[in-house]
């Protein structure tokens, strides 16, 4: 089986590498020629555990190829996946220009039957827009008999665990409108779900909606717990206990009940905005999701507010150490990361900032330039700081040497955005501690 994946980012590269691992002949296509040249040399553009091995192994086995030239390879393929970005455009609408550019290229150059699969997260109806665009162009080119199908196959991988998520998915969602498309997608995904066939077929519109609805539900749980945590602080309850109590109810479950300093990343914020907009365009108001977004925006400011509160508003000339910059551990992705909101507010308040992240230091320079100090490790970051602030819970932050920190820090304040430390333990070392919802 020969497939192409257009867009070699987090989703395209992981999908392409994992399909090739199962014996599929995959070509990953991107317009970024530098990225493609680096991939051919085995240089992986993103930090994603386990990815490099699979990419290099399959590239060397000649099952995984990289190209910048979609027209040149298109007519060798049975399936083309579209996995380019769909960032927030004006008013939160998903910007479909990258998706439509790829659809145009396909329409312009295809001359054999093809299955066109949308893997990018797109508003409901987008696959039909692609279908109509391709049909129109093929007709204009005189190829009125040329058959093609469209399908929707949204991706659910989590950055930081993407390879494992792709290789052993909870389920695979596929929207199709023909038996041929269903058979091709079954053939492609069967190796991933051999023992328990977890591919859920449905119509295309429902498939596109499933992706948005899933992200919206997860974001809702996060904002709900952040609201509960903030109330816990005000009434003297401990959200860690509340979370455990709630999570043991089988109707609720334990996942996604962790309060923190807000959700970020390349998916939740933009997908929530896009779904609100999809609803608006359909004449419906998503009241719950609007509140989810509002709570999240407020929560992203909470670490700064705690810092400000601790120093009674007198922040100018202080120094803050920030541990963790990526929007979550095990990734270098900083898109819409809570750390960015925090650091920008600190800088505006005249606070010097010393940062450390195990993977995102290079990415951080892109967002924050020379406005902050880039430390070599957690202790370098904490050296001389008035407060230690933790927006991201990387494992290596969980058991630091508090005695060393006590010696090297100027003031002994810890603001814990992910509730990874124990208040009593820190108090025993002489630190003032502030978590979320405790
Ligand atoms: N990142 C995630 O965790 C995740 C998870 C599930 C779904 N998604 C969705 O998947 C889609 C892709 O996300 P991502 O994070 O992989 O994006 P990304 O920004 O990491 O990668 C997109 C890639 O597409 C390339 N590209 C843009 N236009 C192109 C064109 N015309 N031809 C070829 N390549 C082109 C870019 O150069 C880039 O390398 C988005 O819709 C996103 O919402 C992302």
Coordinates of C-alpha atoms and ligand atoms in Angstrom, one line a residue:
X1 CA 0.0 0.0 0.0
X2 CA 1.3 3.4 -0.9
X3 CA 0.2 6.5 0.9
X4 CA 1.3 10.2 1.2
X5 CA 0.9 12.4 4.2
X6 CA 0.9 16.1 3.4
X7 CA 2.2 18.2 6.3
X8 CA 5.1 16.8 8.3
X9 CA 4.4 18.3 11.7
X10 CA 3.6 16.6 15.0
X11 CA 0.6 14.7 13.4
X12 CA 2.0 14.1 9.9
X13 CA 5.4 12.9 11.0
X14 CA 4.1 10.6 13.8
X15 CA 1.4 9.2 11.5
X16 CA 3.7 8.7 8.6
X17 CA 6.4 7.0 10.7
X18 CA 3.9 4.7 12.5
X19 CA 2.2 3.7 9.2
X20 CA 5.6 2.9 7.7
X21 CA 6.4 0.9 10.9
X22 CA 3.5 -1.4 9.9
X23 CA 4.9 -2.0 6.5
X24 CA 3.0 0.7 4.5
X25 CA 5.1 2.6 1.9
X26 CA 4.7 6.3 3.1
X27 CA 5.9 9.6 1.7
X28 CA 5.8 12.5 4.1
X29 CA 5.4 15.8 2.2
X30 CA 6.1 19.3 3.4
X31 CA 6.6 22.7 1.9
X32 CA 9.4 23.4 4.4
X33 CA 12.4 22.1 2.3
X34 CA 14.8 22.7 5.2
X35 CA 12.7 20.4 7.4
X36 CA 12.6 17.7 4.7
X37 CA 16.4 17.8 4.1
X38 CA 17.0 17.5 7.9
X39 CA 14.6 14.6 8.1
X40 CA 16.5 12.8 5.4
X41 CA 19.6 13.1 7.6
X42 CA 17.7 11.7 10.6
X43 CA 17.3 15.1 12.3
X44 CA 13.9 15.2 13.9
X45 CA 12.4 18.7 14.1
X46 CA 10.3 18.1 17.2
X47 CA 10.9 16.6 20.6
X48 CA 8.7 13.5 20.8
X49 CA 9.8 10.4 22.8
X50 CA 10.5 7.3 20.6
X51 CA 9.9 9.1 17.3
X52 CA 13.5 9.3 16.1
X53 CA 14.1 5.5 16.1
X54 CA 11.0 4.8 14.1
X55 CA 11.8 7.5 11.6
X56 CA 15.4 6.5 11.0
X57 CA 14.7 2.8 10.9
X58 CA 11.9 3.1 8.3
X59 CA 13.8 5.7 6.2
X60 CA 16.7 3.3 6.1
X61 CA 14.4 0.4 5.2
X62 CA 13.1 2.5 2.3
X63 CA 9.5 2.4 3.5
X64 CA 9.5 6.0 4.7
X65 CA 10.3 8.8 2.2
X66 CA 10.4 12.6 2.4
X67 CA 9.5 15.0 -0.3
X68 CA 8.6 18.6 -1.1
X69 CA 7.0 17.7 -4.4
X70 CA 3.4 16.5 -4.0
X71 CA 2.5 16.7 -7.7
X72 CA 5.5 14.4 -8.5
X73 CA 4.4 11.6 -6.3
X74 CA 0.6 12.1 -6.2
X75 CA -0.4 9.6 -8.9
X76 CA 1.6 6.8 -7.3
X77 CA -0.6 6.9 -4.2
X78 CA -3.8 5.1 -3.1
X79 CA -4.4 7.5 -0.3
X80 CA -3.4 11.0 0.5
X81 CA -3.8 12.3 4.0
X82 CA -4.0 16.1 4.6
X83 CA -2.3 16.8 8.0
X84 CA -1.4 20.5 7.7
X85 CA -2.0 23.0 10.4
X86 CA -5.4 24.6 11.0
X87 CA -4.5 27.6 13.3
X88 CA -7.0 30.1 14.6
X89 CA -7.9 32.7 12.1
X90 CA -9.9 35.9 12.6
X91 CA -12.6 35.6 15.3
X92 CA -11.4 32.2 16.3
X93 CA -12.5 30.6 13.0
X94 CA -10.2 27.7 11.9
X95 CA -7.9 29.0 9.2
X96 CA -8.4 26.5 6.4
X97 CA -6.0 28.1 3.9
X98 CA -3.3 25.4 4.3
X99 CA -5.8 22.6 3.9
X100 CA -7.4 24.2 0.9
X101 CA -4.0 24.8 -0.7
X102 CA -3.2 21.1 -0.5
X103 CA -6.7 20.3 -1.8
X104 CA -6.1 22.6 -4.8
X105 CA -2.7 21.0 -5.6
X106 CA -4.4 17.5 -5.5
X107 CA -7.2 18.7 -7.8
X108 CA -4.7 20.3 -10.2
X109 CA -2.4 17.2 -10.5
X110 CA -4.4 14.0 -9.9
X111 CA -5.0 11.8 -12.8
X112 CA -5.8 8.4 -11.1
X113 CA -8.4 7.4 -8.6
X114 CA -7.6 8.5 -5.1
X115 CA -8.8 8.5 -1.5
X116 CA -8.3 12.0 0.0
X117 CA -8.4 11.8 3.8
X118 CA -8.6 14.8 6.1
X119 CA -6.5 14.2 9.3
X120 CA -6.2 17.9 10.3
X121 CA -8.8 19.1 12.8
X122 CA -11.3 20.9 10.7
X123 CA -14.8 22.5 11.0
X124 CA -17.7 20.2 10.2
X125 CA -18.3 20.2 6.5
X126 CA -14.7 20.8 5.4
X127 CA -14.2 17.3 3.8
X128 CA -17.3 18.1 1.7
X129 CA -15.7 21.5 0.7
X130 CA -12.6 19.5 -0.4
X131 CA -14.7 17.0 -2.3
X132 CA -16.6 19.8 -4.1
X133 CA -13.4 21.7 -4.9
X134 CA -11.7 18.7 -6.4
X135 CA -14.7 17.6 -8.4
X136 CA -15.1 21.1 -9.9
X137 CA -11.4 21.3 -10.9
X138 CA -11.4 17.7 -12.3
X139 CA -14.4 18.5 -14.4
X140 CA -12.7 21.7 -15.6
X141 CA -9.7 19.6 -16.6
X142 CA -12.0 17.3 -18.6
X143 CA -11.5 14.4 -16.2
X144 CA -15.3 14.0 -15.5
X145 CA -15.0 10.2 -15.2
X146 CA -12.1 10.3 -12.8
X147 CA -13.3 8.8 -9.5
X148 CA -12.1 9.8 -6.1
X149 CA -13.4 9.6 -2.5
X150 CA -13.0 11.8 0.5
X151 CA -12.9 10.6 4.2
X152 CA -12.4 12.1 7.6
X153 CA -9.9 10.6 10.0
X154 CA -9.3 13.0 12.9
X155 CA -6.2 12.4 15.0
X156 CA -6.3 11.9 18.8
X157 CA -2.6 11.5 19.6
X158 CA -1.2 13.4 22.6
X159 CA 2.1 15.2 22.2
X160 CA 4.6 13.6 24.5
X161 CA 3.0 10.2 24.1
X162 CA 2.2 10.4 20.4
X163 CA 4.0 7.3 19.1
X164 CA 2.4 5.1 21.7
X165 CA -1.0 6.7 21.1
X166 CA -0.8 6.1 17.4
X167 CA 0.5 2.6 17.7
X168 CA -2.1 1.5 20.3
X169 CA -5.0 3.9 19.8
X170 CA -8.0 3.8 22.2
X171 CA -10.1 4.0 19.0
X172 CA -9.8 5.2 15.5
X173 CA -12.6 7.5 14.1
X174 CA -13.2 7.3 10.4
X175 CA -15.9 9.2 8.4
X176 CA -16.6 7.7 5.0
X177 CA -19.3 7.8 2.3
X178 CA -18.4 4.7 0.2
X179 CA -17.6 1.0 0.8
X180 CA -14.4 1.4 -1.1
X181 CA -13.1 4.1 1.2
X182 CA -14.2 2.0 4.2
X183 CA -12.3 -1.0 2.9
X184 CA -9.1 0.9 2.3
X185 CA -9.2 2.5 5.7
X186 CA -9.9 -0.9 7.3
X187 CA -6.9 -2.3 5.5
X188 CA -4.7 0.5 6.6
X189 CA -5.7 0.5 10.3
X190 CA -6.2 -3.2 10.9
X191 CA -2.5 -3.8 11.9
X192 CA -2.9 -1.3 14.7
X193 CA -6.1 -2.9 16.2
X194 CA -5.5 -6.6 15.4
X195 CA -6.7 -8.1 18.7
X196 CA -9.6 -5.7 19.1
X197 CA -10.9 -3.9 16.1
X198 CA -11.4 -0.4 17.5
X199 CA -12.1 1.5 14.2
X200 CA -15.4 3.3 14.5
X201 CA -16.9 4.1 11.1
X202 CA -19.5 6.9 10.8
X203 CA -20.6 9.6 8.4
X204 CA -18.1 12.3 7.6
X205 CA -19.9 15.2 9.4
X206 CA -20.1 13.2 12.6
X207 CA -16.5 12.2 12.4
X208 CA -15.4 15.8 12.0
X209 CA -17.6 16.8 14.9
X210 CA -16.3 13.9 17.1
X211 CA -12.8 15.5 17.2
X212 CA -14.0 18.9 18.3
X213 CA -16.5 17.5 20.8
X214 CA -13.8 15.3 22.4
X215 CA -11.4 18.2 22.8
X216 CA -14.2 20.4 24.1
X217 CA -15.2 17.8 26.7
X218 CA -11.6 17.5 27.9
X219 CA -11.1 21.3 28.1
X220 CA -14.4 21.5 30.0
X221 CA -13.2 19.1 32.6
X222 CA -10.0 21.2 33.1
X223 CA -11.8 24.5 33.4
X224 CA -14.4 23.0 35.7
X225 CA -11.7 21.7 38.0
X226 CA -9.9 25.0 37.9
X227 CA -13.1 26.7 39.0
X228 CA -13.6 24.2 41.8
X229 CA -9.9 24.6 42.8
X230 CA -10.2 28.4 43.0
X231 CA -13.4 28.0 45.2
X232 CA -11.6 25.5 47.4
X233 CA -8.9 28.1 48.2
X234 CA -11.6 30.6 49.2
X235 CA -13.6 28.2 51.4
X236 CA -10.6 26.3 52.9
X237 CA -11.1 22.9 51.1
X238 CA -8.2 21.0 49.5
X239 CA -8.8 20.3 45.8
X240 CA -6.5 17.3 45.9
X241 CA -8.8 15.5 48.3
X242 CA -11.9 16.7 46.4
X243 CA -10.4 15.4 43.1
X244 CA -9.7 12.0 44.7
X245 CA -13.2 11.8 46.1
X246 CA -14.8 12.8 42.8
X247 CA -12.6 10.6 40.6
X248 CA -13.5 7.4 42.5
X249 CA -17.1 7.8 41.3
X250 CA -17.1 5.4 38.3
X251 CA -19.5 7.8 36.5
X252 CA -16.9 10.5 36.7
X253 CA -13.5 8.7 36.5
X254 CA -10.1 10.0 37.4
X255 CA -8.8 11.4 34.1
X256 CA -8.6 15.1 33.4
X257 CA -9.5 16.2 36.9
X258 CA -6.2 17.9 37.6
X259 CA -6.5 21.7 38.3
X260 CA -3.5 23.8 37.2
X261 CA -2.6 27.0 35.5
X262 CA -4.7 26.6 32.5
X263 CA -4.7 24.5 29.3
X264 CA -2.5 25.6 26.4
X265 CA -1.0 23.8 23.4
X266 CA -1.7 23.7 19.7
X267 CA -5.1 22.1 20.0
X268 CA -7.5 22.8 22.9
X269 CA -7.4 26.7 22.8
X270 CA -7.9 26.9 19.0
X271 CA -10.3 24.0 18.8
X272 CA -12.6 25.5 21.5
X273 CA -12.6 28.8 19.7
X274 CA -13.3 27.1 16.4
X275 CA -16.2 25.1 17.7
X276 CA -17.7 28.2 19.3
X277 CA -17.5 29.8 15.8
X278 CA -18.9 26.7 14.0
X279 CA -21.9 27.0 16.3
X280 CA -22.3 30.7 15.8
X281 CA -22.3 30.1 12.0
X282 CA -25.0 27.5 12.6
X283 CA -27.0 30.1 14.6
X284 CA -26.3 28.4 18.0
X285 CA -24.6 29.7 21.1
X286 CA -22.2 27.4 22.9
X287 CA -22.6 28.9 26.4
X288 CA -20.7 26.2 28.2
X289 CA -17.7 26.4 25.9
X290 CA -17.6 30.2 26.2
X291 CA -17.3 29.9 30.0
X292 CA -14.7 27.2 29.5
X293 CA -12.6 29.6 27.5
X294 CA -13.1 32.5 29.9
X295 CA -12.2 30.4 33.0
X296 CA -9.0 29.2 31.1
X297 CA -7.9 32.7 30.2
X298 CA -8.3 33.7 33.9
X299 CA -6.5 30.6 35.1
X300 CA -3.5 31.3 32.9
X301 CA -3.0 34.5 34.9
X302 CA -3.1 32.7 38.3
X303 CA 0.6 32.1 38.8
X304 CA 1.4 35.8 38.2
X305 CA -1.4 36.8 40.6
X306 CA 0.0 34.5 43.3
X307 CA 3.5 36.0 42.8
X308 CA 2.0 39.5 42.9
X309 CA 0.0 38.7 46.1
X310 CA 3.1 37.2 47.8
X311 CA 5.1 40.3 47.3
X312 CA 2.2 42.7 48.1
X313 CA 2.3 44.1 44.6
X314 CA 5.9 45.2 44.9
X315 CA 7.5 43.2 42.1
X316 CA 9.9 45.6 40.3
X317 CA 13.5 44.5 40.6
X318 CA 12.6 41.0 41.9
X319 CA 13.8 37.8 40.2
X320 CA 11.6 34.8 39.4
X321 CA 12.8 31.3 38.4
X322 CA 10.4 29.5 36.0
X323 CA 10.7 25.7 35.7
X324 CA 8.9 24.3 32.7
X325 CA 8.0 26.2 29.5
X326 CA 6.3 23.7 27.2
X327 CA 2.6 23.6 27.5
X328 CA 2.9 20.1 29.1
X329 CA 5.8 17.7 29.9
X330 CA 7.5 15.5 27.3
X331 CA 7.1 18.0 24.4
X332 CA 8.9 21.2 23.2
X333 CA 5.7 22.7 22.0
X334 CA 5.1 26.2 23.5
X335 CA 2.0 27.2 21.4
X336 CA -0.3 29.1 23.8
X337 CA 1.6 27.7 26.8
X338 CA 0.6 29.2 30.2
X339 CA 4.4 29.8 30.8
X340 CA 4.2 32.5 28.1
X341 CA 1.4 34.4 29.8
X342 CA 3.3 34.2 33.1
X343 CA 6.7 35.3 31.8
X344 CA 5.2 38.2 29.8
X345 CA 3.3 39.5 32.8
X346 CA 6.4 39.2 35.0
X347 CA 8.5 41.1 32.5
X348 CA 5.9 43.8 32.2
X349 CA 6.0 44.2 36.0
X350 CA 9.8 44.7 36.0
X351 CA 10.7 41.2 37.2
X352 CA 13.9 39.4 35.9
X353 CA 13.1 35.9 34.8
X354 CA 15.4 32.9 34.8
X355 CA 14.0 29.9 32.9
X356 CA 14.7 26.2 32.5
X357 CA 13.0 23.5 30.5
X358 CA 14.3 20.0 29.6
X359 CA 13.2 20.3 25.9
X360 CA 11.8 23.7 25.0
X361 CA 14.8 26.0 25.5
X362 CA 15.3 26.5 21.8
X363 CA 11.6 27.0 21.2
X364 CA 11.5 29.5 24.1
X365 CA 14.1 31.7 22.3
X366 CA 11.7 32.0 19.4
X367 CA 8.9 33.3 21.6
X368 CA 10.9 35.3 24.3
X369 CA 14.1 36.4 22.5
X370 CA 16.7 37.9 24.9
X371 CA 14.2 39.2 27.4
X372 CA 15.0 36.5 29.9
X373 CA 17.9 34.4 31.2
X374 CA 18.2 30.8 29.8
X375 CA 19.6 28.6 32.5
X376 CA 21.5 25.4 32.1
X377 CA 19.5 23.4 34.7
X378 CA 17.0 23.9 37.5
X379 CA 19.6 25.1 40.1
X380 CA 21.1 27.7 37.6
X381 CA 17.5 29.0 37.1
X382 CA 16.8 29.2 40.8
X383 CA 20.1 30.9 41.6
X384 CA 19.4 34.3 43.4
X385 CA 15.6 34.0 42.7
X386 CA 12.9 35.4 45.0
X387 CA 10.4 32.8 43.9
X388 CA 10.3 29.5 42.1
X389 CA 7.3 29.1 39.8
X390 CA 6.4 25.8 38.1
X391 CA 4.0 26.0 35.2
X392 CA 4.9 22.6 33.7
X393 CA 5.3 19.3 35.7
X394 CA 8.3 17.7 34.1
X395 CA 9.4 14.6 36.0
X396 CA 12.8 16.0 36.8
X397 CA 11.3 18.8 38.8
X398 CA 9.5 16.6 41.2
X399 CA 12.3 15.8 43.7
X400 CA 14.7 18.7 43.7
X401 CA 17.2 19.2 46.5
X402 CA 15.4 21.7 48.7
X403 CA 18.5 22.2 50.9
X404 CA 20.5 23.5 47.9
X405 CA 17.6 25.6 46.8
X406 CA 17.3 27.1 50.2
X407 CA 20.9 28.2 50.0
X408 CA 20.9 29.6 46.5
X409 CA 17.6 31.4 46.5
X410 CA 17.2 34.9 47.7
X411 CA 13.7 34.5 49.0
X412 CA 12.0 31.2 49.7
X413 CA 8.8 31.1 47.9
X414 CA 7.4 28.3 45.7
X415 CA 4.4 28.8 43.4
X416 CA 3.4 25.4 42.2
X417 CA 1.1 25.5 39.1
X418 CA 0.6 21.7 38.9
X419 CA 0.4 20.7 42.6
X420 CA 3.5 18.5 42.4
X421 CA 5.0 19.5 45.8
X422 CA 3.9 18.8 49.4
X423 CA 3.1 21.9 51.4
X424 CA 4.3 20.4 54.8
X425 CA 7.5 19.2 53.3
X426 CA 8.3 22.6 51.8
X427 CA 7.4 24.3 55.1
X428 CA 9.9 22.0 56.9
X429 CA 12.7 23.4 54.6
X430 CA 11.5 27.0 55.3
X431 CA 9.7 27.7 52.0
X432 CA 6.4 29.5 51.7
X433 CA 4.3 27.4 49.4
X434 CA 1.3 28.2 47.2
X435 CA -0.3 25.5 45.0
X436 CA -3.6 25.5 43.2
X437 CA -6.8 25.0 45.2
X438 CA -5.2 24.1 48.5
Ligands
LIG1 N1 -0.3 18.6 17.6 C1 -1.2 17.7 18.1 O1 -1.0 17.2 19.2 C2 -2.4 17.4 17.3 C3 -3.3 16.3 17.7 C4 -4.4 16.0 17.0 C5 -4.8 16.8 15.9 N2 -4.0 17.8 15.5 C6 -4.4 18.6 14.3 O2 -3.5 18.1 13.2 C7 -3.3 19.2 12.3 C8 -1.8 19.4 12.2 O3 -1.2 19.8 13.5 P1 0.3 19.7 13.8 O4 0.5 20.1 15.2 O5 0.9 18.5 13.2 O6 0.8 21.0 12.9 P2 2.3 21.5 12.6 O7 2.2 23.0 12.6 O8 3.2 20.8 13.6 O9 2.6 21.0 11.2 C9 2.0 21.4 10.0 C10 3.0 21.1 8.9 O10 2.3 21.4 7.6 C11 3.2 22.0 6.7 N3 2.5 22.6 5.6 C12 1.8 23.7 5.6 N4 1.3 23.9 4.4 C13 1.6 22.9 3.6 C14 1.4 22.6 2.2 N5 0.7 23.3 1.4 N6 2.0 21.4 1.8 C15 2.8 20.6 2.6 N7 3.0 20.9 3.9 C16 2.4 22.0 4.4 C17 4.0 22.9 7.6 O11 5.2 23.3 7.0 C18 4.2 22.1 8.9 O12 5.4 21.3 8.8 C19 -4.0 20.4 12.9 O13 -5.2 20.5 12.3 C20 -4.1 20.1 14.4 O14 -5.2 20.7 15.0 C21 -2.8 18.1 16.2

